[in-house]
XYZ file of C-alpha atoms in Angstrom:
607
model
C 7.788 -26.587 15.653
C 4.464 -28.484 15.201
C 2.645 -25.818 15.987
C 4.143 -23.892 12.908
C 4.200 -26.834 10.489
C 0.626 -28.168 11.315
C -1.460 -25.483 9.259
C 1.268 -25.905 6.006
C -0.218 -27.973 3.225
C 1.802 -30.756 3.707
C 0.801 -30.766 7.440
C -2.893 -30.639 6.511
C -2.097 -33.886 4.021
C -0.352 -35.682 6.864
C -3.413 -35.038 9.026
C -5.567 -36.573 6.360
C -3.541 -39.284 5.926
C -3.264 -40.240 9.423
C -6.920 -39.987 10.152
C -5.891 -36.752 11.950
C -3.681 -38.656 14.678
C -0.647 -36.611 13.513
C -0.425 -33.169 14.255
C -3.320 -32.526 16.127
C -4.585 -29.491 16.912
C -5.429 -28.695 20.787
C -9.277 -29.497 20.392
C -8.304 -33.079 18.460
C -6.452 -34.078 21.529
C -8.363 -36.469 24.245
C -7.031 -34.521 27.099
C -7.614 -31.096 25.813
C -9.957 -29.048 28.418
C -12.545 -26.216 26.720
C -11.793 -23.054 28.529
C -14.175 -22.234 31.305
C -15.095 -19.253 29.684
C -16.690 -21.418 26.506
C -18.350 -24.190 29.188
C -20.456 -21.254 30.657
C -20.021 -17.980 28.740
C -22.645 -16.202 30.194
C -21.460 -16.705 33.481
C -18.163 -16.048 32.352
C -19.225 -12.722 31.134
C -21.337 -11.772 34.353
C -17.833 -12.529 36.036
C -15.942 -10.309 34.088
C -18.201 -7.170 34.107
C -17.687 -7.707 38.117
C -13.888 -7.468 37.915
C -14.116 -4.551 35.531
C -16.216 -2.532 37.867
C -14.033 -3.352 40.579
C -10.744 -2.625 39.005
C -12.641 0.717 37.522
C -12.802 1.333 41.410
C -9.601 0.895 42.640
C -7.538 3.720 43.421
C -4.167 1.783 43.822
C -3.995 0.924 40.060
C -4.354 2.531 36.687
C -5.583 0.006 34.352
C -5.520 0.016 30.847
C -8.667 1.006 28.849
C -10.932 -1.836 27.714
C -11.636 -2.059 24.060
C -14.972 -0.800 25.092
C -13.129 2.202 26.033
C -11.140 2.428 23.535
C -13.695 2.360 20.813
C -15.534 5.236 22.607
C -12.580 7.247 22.187
C -12.322 6.418 18.847
C -15.751 7.036 18.305
C -15.423 10.445 18.980
C -12.455 10.926 17.026
C -13.678 9.073 13.612
C -16.750 11.409 14.127
C -14.810 14.404 13.977
C -13.147 13.248 10.720
C -16.416 12.347 9.341
C -17.383 15.345 9.975
C -14.665 17.612 8.532
C -15.055 15.170 5.386
C -18.511 14.469 5.454
C -17.911 10.765 5.161
C -20.814 8.620 6.623
C -19.445 5.179 6.191
C -21.602 2.279 7.866
C -19.387 0.008 10.288
C -20.510 -3.607 9.346
C -22.189 -5.043 12.141
C -20.411 -7.909 14.103
C -20.751 -9.708 17.271
C -16.906 -10.580 17.879
C -16.072 -10.635 21.462
C -15.592 -7.555 23.392
C -11.723 -8.343 24.652
C -10.507 -9.811 20.981
C -7.459 -7.321 20.587
C -5.601 -6.560 18.007
C -8.240 -7.054 14.833
C -7.240 -8.403 11.436
C -7.271 -5.605 8.491
C -9.753 -7.978 7.155
C -12.353 -6.995 9.908
C -11.792 -3.141 9.141
C -14.865 -1.521 7.022
C -14.723 1.848 7.583
C -12.217 4.759 8.820
C -13.807 4.579 12.237
C -12.349 0.657 12.457
C -9.201 2.112 10.986
C -8.805 4.413 13.891
C -9.981 1.879 16.496
C -7.087 -0.537 14.903
C -4.624 2.161 15.059
C -5.243 3.095 18.891
C -5.593 -0.883 19.577
C -1.687 -1.067 18.160
C -0.397 2.085 20.023
C -1.632 0.705 23.496
C 1.170 -1.351 25.606
C 0.383 -4.786 25.795
C -1.786 -6.210 28.750
C -0.803 -9.377 30.883
C -2.493 -11.912 29.133
C -6.377 -12.715 29.798
C -9.480 -15.118 28.769
C -11.449 -13.994 26.407
C -15.266 -14.301 26.982
C -17.437 -15.774 23.975
C -20.559 -13.648 22.971
C -23.639 -15.324 23.086
C -25.909 -14.151 20.222
C -29.789 -13.530 20.742
C -30.211 -16.193 18.704
C -28.275 -18.547 21.370
C -25.341 -19.222 19.278
C -21.771 -18.921 21.066
C -19.361 -17.162 19.230
C -15.957 -18.697 19.076
C -13.021 -16.286 19.097
C -9.470 -16.858 20.412
C -9.051 -18.014 23.675
C -7.080 -15.637 25.272
C -5.557 -12.030 24.005
C -2.290 -13.662 23.309
C -3.823 -17.055 21.936
C -1.014 -18.226 19.655
C -3.471 -19.524 17.135
C -4.083 -15.947 16.530
C -1.627 -14.842 13.555
C -1.413 -11.059 14.877
C 0.408 -12.985 17.918
C 2.843 -15.112 15.859
C 6.558 -14.210 16.592
C 8.286 -11.603 14.183
C 10.920 -14.062 13.138
C 7.553 -16.343 11.971
C 5.781 -13.378 10.384
C 8.980 -12.462 8.437
C 9.515 -15.711 7.091
C 5.795 -15.838 6.121
C 6.616 -12.292 3.987
C 9.810 -13.609 2.824
C 8.042 -16.558 1.108
C 5.143 -14.533 -0.668
C 7.681 -11.859 -1.798
C 10.074 -14.505 -3.630
C 6.619 -16.169 -4.878
C 5.915 -12.823 -6.501
C 9.282 -12.207 -7.924
C 9.218 -15.643 -9.361
C 5.837 -14.984 -11.170
C 6.425 -11.470 -12.167
C 9.641 -12.400 -13.515
C 8.237 -15.362 -15.316
C 6.872 -12.739 -17.702
C 9.577 -10.375 -18.857
C 12.177 -13.033 -18.826
C 10.604 -14.515 -22.151
C 11.975 -11.090 -24.161
C 15.445 -12.392 -25.063
C 13.618 -15.283 -26.555
C 11.130 -13.519 -28.964
C 14.035 -13.125 -31.768
C 13.977 -17.377 -31.259
C 10.334 -17.526 -31.480
C 10.282 -15.594 -34.879
C 12.680 -17.975 -36.327
C 10.933 -21.050 -34.960
C 7.345 -20.106 -35.708
C 7.968 -17.956 -38.689
C 6.025 -14.805 -37.125
C 6.768 -11.270 -36.864
C 7.649 -8.998 -34.021
C 4.346 -8.127 -32.855
C 2.965 -11.840 -33.015
C 6.242 -12.631 -30.792
C 5.777 -9.852 -28.210
C 2.151 -11.824 -27.586
C 4.113 -14.172 -25.544
C 4.376 -11.465 -22.961
C 1.416 -9.531 -23.196
C -1.057 -12.931 -22.807
C 1.331 -13.719 -19.878
C 0.662 -10.053 -18.370
C -3.071 -10.393 -19.201
C -3.206 -13.872 -17.552
C -1.958 -12.401 -14.426
C -4.029 -9.593 -14.613
C -7.204 -11.676 -15.203
C -6.635 -14.255 -12.143
C -7.278 -11.669 -9.457
C -10.945 -11.135 -10.663
C -11.659 -14.966 -9.617
C -8.843 -15.623 -6.888
C -9.291 -12.260 -4.900
C -12.779 -13.303 -4.062
C -12.452 -16.700 -3.908
C -9.296 -16.305 -0.728
C -11.729 -14.265 0.673
C -14.580 -17.165 1.416
C -13.592 -18.296 4.922
C -14.165 -21.980 4.323
C -11.388 -21.758 1.681
C -8.494 -18.981 3.224
C -5.447 -18.145 1.860
C -3.326 -21.444 1.071
C -5.334 -23.276 -1.061
C -5.460 -20.821 -4.007
C -1.572 -20.427 -3.207
C -0.466 -23.985 -3.250
C -3.076 -25.577 -5.971
C -2.475 -22.657 -8.570
C 1.424 -22.607 -7.968
C 1.236 -25.917 -8.464
C -0.394 -25.958 -11.926
C 2.140 -23.144 -12.434
C 5.151 -25.263 -11.963
C 3.557 -27.935 -14.028
C 2.924 -25.766 -17.140
C 6.579 -24.410 -17.121
C 7.264 -28.049 -18.703
C 4.819 -27.873 -21.742
C 5.596 -24.345 -22.194
C 8.948 -24.759 -22.789
C 8.643 -28.132 -25.087
C 5.198 -26.925 -27.035
C 5.908 -27.039 -31.274
C 2.872 -24.741 -31.952
C 2.905 -21.099 -31.665
C -1.210 -21.001 -30.952
C -0.425 -23.642 -28.001
C 2.235 -21.752 -27.016
C 0.410 -18.583 -26.362
C -2.280 -20.349 -24.679
C 0.081 -22.122 -22.035
C 2.167 -18.682 -21.365
C -1.816 -16.974 -20.716
C -2.187 -20.018 -18.468
C 0.842 -19.710 -16.670
C -0.002 -15.825 -15.858
C -3.305 -16.775 -14.926
C -2.311 -19.411 -12.637
C 0.638 -17.329 -11.199
C -1.535 -14.633 -10.369
C -3.065 -15.483 -6.536
C 0.316 -13.980 -5.342
C -0.858 -11.033 -6.778
C -4.409 -11.159 -5.985
C -4.027 -12.109 -2.198
C -0.326 -11.307 -1.198
C -0.984 -8.089 0.706
C -4.041 -9.648 2.107
C -1.505 -12.252 3.917
C 0.685 -9.328 5.427
C -2.909 -7.968 6.723
C -3.666 -11.155 8.604
C -0.502 -10.901 10.117
C 0.784 -7.593 10.914
C -1.121 -4.790 12.704
C -1.857 -1.701 10.569
C 0.825 0.393 11.474
C 3.208 -2.096 9.869
C 1.456 -3.221 6.817
C 2.834 -0.172 4.430
C 6.242 -1.133 5.207
C 5.548 -4.503 4.181
C 3.655 -3.575 1.122
C 6.739 -1.553 -0.072
C 8.768 -5.221 -0.181
C 5.995 -6.822 -1.821
C 5.479 -4.163 -4.509
C 9.379 -4.187 -4.768
C 8.965 -7.874 -5.277
C 6.663 -6.948 -8.208
C 8.431 -4.340 -9.845
C 11.730 -5.756 -9.695
C 10.742 -9.249 -11.009
C 9.960 -8.530 -14.547
C 13.379 -6.177 -14.892
C 15.312 -9.317 -13.251
C 13.976 -11.522 -16.126
C 16.110 -10.065 -19.309
C 19.253 -9.793 -17.065
C 19.305 -13.429 -16.667
C 17.690 -14.663 -20.063
C 19.985 -11.987 -21.600
C 23.212 -13.951 -21.365
C 21.536 -17.504 -21.234
C 19.835 -17.434 -24.429
C 22.393 -16.391 -26.513
C 24.726 -19.317 -25.032
C 21.901 -21.835 -25.560
C 18.470 -21.184 -27.363
C 15.210 -19.446 -27.141
C 13.700 -22.004 -24.931
C 16.400 -21.581 -22.364
C 14.391 -18.687 -20.966
C 11.224 -20.813 -20.122
C 12.954 -23.281 -18.237
C 14.652 -21.087 -16.295
C 10.906 -20.169 -14.794
C 11.130 -23.844 -13.556
C 13.885 -23.769 -11.900
C 13.134 -20.648 -9.932
C 9.688 -21.565 -9.306
C 10.457 -25.266 -8.362
C 12.126 -24.657 -5.130
C 9.796 -21.601 -4.076
C 6.727 -24.064 -4.684
C 8.213 -26.726 -2.474
C 9.389 -24.101 0.092
C 5.707 -23.000 0.273
C 4.193 -26.436 0.261
C 6.200 -27.145 3.215
C 6.427 -24.203 5.605
C 3.190 -21.642 4.274
C 0.837 -21.777 6.992
C -3.017 -20.506 6.838
C -3.026 -17.062 7.883
C -6.768 -16.039 7.458
C -8.091 -15.410 10.774
C -11.735 -16.302 9.517
C -10.711 -19.520 8.190
C -8.548 -20.427 11.330
C -11.819 -19.539 13.624
C -13.805 -21.419 11.576
C -12.378 -24.647 11.825
C -11.661 -24.001 15.381
C -15.807 -23.579 15.667
C -15.807 -26.795 13.726
C -13.563 -28.873 16.106
C -15.223 -27.667 18.986
C -18.893 -28.402 17.489
C -17.206 -31.861 17.212
C -15.899 -32.151 21.041
C -18.850 -30.868 22.572
C -21.818 -32.302 19.910
C -23.191 -28.727 20.749
C -24.082 -26.735 17.250
C -24.376 -23.389 18.965
C -20.670 -22.838 18.767
C -19.964 -20.773 15.369
C -17.634 -18.534 14.325
C -18.306 -15.188 12.898
C -17.730 -15.717 9.478
C -20.298 -18.443 9.508
C -22.734 -16.284 10.931
C -22.172 -13.765 8.366
C -22.111 -16.261 5.855
C -25.726 -17.460 6.562
C -27.182 -13.949 6.430
C -25.700 -13.531 2.693
C -27.109 -14.368 -0.484
C -25.124 -15.114 -3.718
C -26.734 -12.278 -5.382
C -25.103 -10.221 -2.304
C -22.161 -11.744 -2.415
C -21.667 -11.156 -6.381
C -22.694 -7.524 -5.887
C -20.298 -6.616 -3.304
C -17.508 -8.409 -5.190
C -18.058 -7.746 -8.576
C -20.533 -5.249 -9.227
C -20.311 -2.628 -6.673
C -16.320 -2.365 -7.198
C -16.881 -2.347 -11.043
C -19.428 0.494 -10.315
C -16.716 2.549 -8.167
C -14.111 2.192 -10.900
C -16.489 4.005 -13.507
C -18.241 6.543 -11.594
C -16.273 7.601 -8.600
C -13.881 10.404 -9.824
C -11.007 9.578 -7.413
C -11.042 5.783 -7.991
C -11.348 6.081 -11.314
C -8.544 8.694 -11.789
C -6.411 6.718 -9.432
C -7.115 3.523 -11.591
C -6.157 5.235 -14.897
C -3.103 6.666 -13.565
C -1.666 3.542 -12.247
C -2.551 1.744 -15.730
C -1.013 4.388 -17.371
C 2.411 4.099 -15.711
C 2.358 0.605 -15.481
C 1.586 0.219 -19.268
C 4.497 2.747 -19.824
C 6.779 0.183 -17.711
C 6.106 -2.812 -19.917
C 6.632 -0.712 -23.113
C 10.142 -0.442 -21.998
C 10.548 -4.034 -22.827
C 9.933 -2.938 -26.526
C 12.212 0.105 -26.644
C 15.207 -1.278 -24.814
C 16.397 -3.598 -27.852
C 15.286 -0.733 -29.979
C 17.829 1.860 -28.003
C 20.331 -0.252 -26.435
C 20.903 -2.945 -29.481
C 20.291 -0.952 -32.714
C 21.579 2.250 -31.619
C 24.343 1.561 -28.818
C 25.421 -2.048 -30.297
C 24.963 -3.760 -27.003
C 24.572 -7.300 -27.372
C 21.642 -9.184 -25.802
C 22.753 -9.536 -22.212
C 24.088 -5.881 -22.345
C 20.804 -4.831 -23.193
C 19.113 -6.915 -20.437
C 22.026 -5.341 -17.747
C 20.016 -1.802 -18.390
C 17.077 -3.361 -16.789
C 19.063 -3.010 -13.203
C 18.277 0.643 -13.406
C 14.863 -0.331 -12.188
C 16.068 -2.335 -9.408
C 18.446 0.537 -8.258
C 15.780 2.958 -8.401
C 13.532 1.115 -6.548
C 16.165 0.281 -3.909
C 16.496 3.981 -3.265
C 12.741 4.380 -3.243
C 12.236 1.966 -0.574
C 14.681 3.636 1.879
C 13.324 7.208 1.350
C 9.699 5.912 1.451
C 10.193 3.750 4.731
C 12.295 6.716 5.936
C 8.982 8.935 5.803
C 6.478 6.608 6.917
C 8.898 5.956 10.252
C 9.985 9.308 11.066
C 6.823 11.292 10.091
C 3.712 9.672 9.101
C 3.276 7.117 12.334
C 4.531 9.468 15.006
C 2.012 12.088 13.417
C -0.846 9.461 13.250
C -0.253 8.448 16.991
C -0.256 11.680 18.013
C -3.155 13.484 15.691
C -4.958 10.729 14.695
C -5.216 9.350 10.971
C -6.403 12.487 9.540
C -8.330 12.769 6.071
C -7.445 10.021 3.522
C -5.872 12.321 1.202
C -2.737 12.752 3.306
C -1.124 9.552 1.712
C -1.023 11.179 -1.365
C 1.308 13.881 0.296
C 4.739 11.977 -1.763
C 2.692 11.540 -4.806
C 2.405 15.532 -4.992
C 6.176 16.009 -5.519
C 7.460 12.762 -7.213
C 4.523 12.784 -9.884
C 6.325 15.772 -11.790
C 9.396 13.473 -11.914
C 7.796 10.879 -13.758
C 7.376 13.005 -17.185
C 11.017 14.171 -16.540
C 12.289 10.747 -16.417
C 10.535 10.013 -19.761
C 11.812 13.076 -21.749
C 15.322 12.252 -20.330
C 14.916 9.056 -21.610
C 13.373 9.288 -24.979
C 15.486 12.501 -25.931
C 19.117 11.080 -24.951
C 18.597 7.530 -26.118
C 19.878 8.572 -29.545
C 23.154 6.583 -30.015
C 25.239 9.757 -29.680
C 24.685 10.719 -25.768
C 26.421 8.558 -23.299
C 24.336 5.621 -22.724
C 23.858 6.084 -19.179
C 22.096 9.230 -19.401
C 18.924 7.523 -20.597
C 19.530 4.857 -18.108
C 19.427 7.276 -15.301
C 15.903 8.407 -17.066
C 14.559 5.211 -16.638
C 15.756 5.294 -12.849
C 13.920 8.671 -12.304
C 10.791 7.130 -14.029
C 10.627 3.888 -11.877
C 11.556 6.055 -8.696
C 8.713 8.109 -8.892
C 6.138 5.405 -10.162
C 7.040 3.133 -7.192
C 6.378 6.046 -4.827
C 3.055 7.084 -6.768
C 2.074 3.212 -6.505
C 2.793 3.321 -2.770
C 0.109 6.089 -2.103
C -2.464 4.811 -4.283
C -2.555 1.314 -2.569
C -2.735 3.246 0.381
C -5.542 5.829 -0.687
C -8.006 2.906 -2.137
C -8.550 1.020 1.385
C -8.556 4.204 2.968
C -11.447 5.538 0.791
C -13.560 2.250 0.433
C -12.267 -0.286 2.925
C -15.071 -2.206 2.993
C -14.436 -2.902 -1.051
C -10.433 -2.902 -0.349
C -9.951 -6.577 -1.986
C -12.203 -6.165 -5.084
C -10.862 -2.858 -5.714
C -7.450 -3.917 -5.840
C -8.625 -6.612 -7.886
C -9.991 -4.187 -10.399
C -6.794 -1.886 -10.406
C -4.744 -4.934 -11.213
C -6.793 -6.118 -14.124
C -6.901 -2.450 -15.604
C -3.218 -1.869 -15.122
C -2.357 -5.491 -16.789
C -4.799 -4.774 -19.896
C -3.345 -1.418 -20.323
C 0.333 -3.137 -20.231
C -0.816 -5.711 -22.992
C -1.849 -2.998 -25.065
C 1.630 -1.076 -24.637
C 3.526 -4.257 -25.472
C 1.715 -4.589 -28.443
C 1.612 -0.955 -29.958
C 5.018 0.139 -28.327
C 7.197 -1.233 -31.206
C 5.023 0.332 -34.117
C 4.767 3.834 -32.066
C 8.656 3.586 -31.553
C 9.387 2.238 -35.323
C 7.245 5.433 -36.799
C 7.503 8.138 -34.505
C 10.922 7.108 -33.241
C 11.856 6.724 -29.762
C 12.052 10.573 -28.577
C 8.605 11.321 -29.809
C 6.997 7.959 -28.923
C 8.190 8.389 -25.336
C 7.099 11.986 -25.543
C 3.608 11.082 -26.423
C 3.713 9.112 -23.672
C 5.155 11.580 -21.047
C 2.652 14.308 -22.211
C -0.043 11.819 -20.818
C 1.836 11.544 -17.427
C 1.751 15.388 -17.121
C -1.820 15.491 -17.085
C -1.908 13.011 -14.538
C 0.412 15.225 -12.412
C -2.451 17.926 -12.225
C -4.921 15.092 -11.722
C -2.787 14.272 -8.524
C -2.766 17.651 -6.939
C -6.846 18.134 -8.111
C -7.273 14.549 -6.165
C -5.328 16.010 -3.043
C -7.183 19.387 -2.616
C -10.786 18.176 -3.826
C -10.928 14.349 -2.775
C -12.971 15.197 0.530
C -15.513 17.019 -1.496
C -15.466 14.634 -4.321
C -15.953 11.642 -1.304
C -18.799 13.954 0.050
C -20.469 13.733 -3.131
C -20.195 10.167 -3.899
C -22.989 7.431 -3.472
C -20.516 4.895 -2.541
C -19.418 6.253 0.709
C -22.280 4.353 2.189
C -22.549 0.855 1.996
C -25.144 -0.030 0.160
């Protein structure tokens, strides 16, 4: 219990207040003995080599392959894939201990690393054995996990503990995303209170979305710095988010209200910037796609649940009520994260372990891999890899550029629904505000159906094929999108031309459900395709993808009402649907020509 609580934000404060006398790490205790392999790593490495040789010569046992053998096997498989796709990804150089099992996804830099991680995941678990630290040419002793089942390694945590962490990230994400659209039922009250028009009132939604699209550009690279880790950005920014809920609900001038809404979105964004990275810290590579569906579902359903809640409370109370509801939801979640969310970044955990060992032994040679890596990087190189290089890829690489444009378009259309639904269901079908909010439940239902089908596809088709034949070309992850991308315009046309006040309202709601079902599947494919193509830039590419989606959504929120008022719902939606028809053919082109595009791209080899 103490081990689970020790690395939370509250645990850190308790250790700080007690002078590190309470909730100590093993290395802080007076009776702690450094493992033999760390006291004399050179001798331990020699003994391990002799032991491996004896096991290999034994005829009575069939030992599991050690990590070097696994890498050799995966090298040949990865080489065949690289030859097939003309890919030449450079593997980042590392000195990690040879027996460091279950690598975190944060150390994956190429298709070779992905294949290696998949094979290691499929291996049956060996009995626990000590991990011998590597001694580098410069004399540094590389601090790693003590054993193959070291309880400090997030990959070794129990399923219950991992599941609880995933639950916290998902409800955190839901709260932040719900904070965007929960405001929409209050737009009429904002217009009356501040004397602004409908487009101005919609800025309260648009600027919030812009805020959580801008935040990942800062918080995503920040969370990758080992000395910082995942937890400080989560806790500090979410605490600010909760505090901002109070002045946002009380402010009496429109300009201040808009600034506060932007800041709310900005400080709520770390769940979007690093939520996926947290899953990668604790789950193996075969489990991550399942967790990503839950996380993306939280982000998709959050906005759709907002109008359901505020649609009934705002008419009963006042327009500020929806803003207080954000506080009532986010406050308890912040307390839960503060008490229970541990640090999950293995780079941060090992860096702090190295610091404790140096303090214990007085030997400055004990260093973590991240410390060695950081010492070899310049500020310009860090900025180039985190910001400039991903921006170049988004603009100059056709595959990534198309994936980003498609994601931005479909996400922008999703947010245009928050302006279209009142025009349809309140003006044409005479729904009240609460009844109109209930129509957004079609999004939640469609996402639930998509999760069931997509997870079944992963469990019964994709994972068995990968374990049997290997990863294959990255374009294989686009297969589900080939069919469902055609349903996107169908759902839009069905919504646009049946939302006329004469056709039963359920028909147009079904069209919305078809659209969101298809978009959810497409997003899953895109979110897997990007890290497979450029794994070394995955975090920053996701941040850029999110910014593009949010920026286009801001425009969609602002142009949606004038578009639908001038062209009508049918023709306005048809215009947007026509753009998705072009993207349907783009998905097929990406699947067919993706390998050749990657072969010609100058970004496939890390500069």
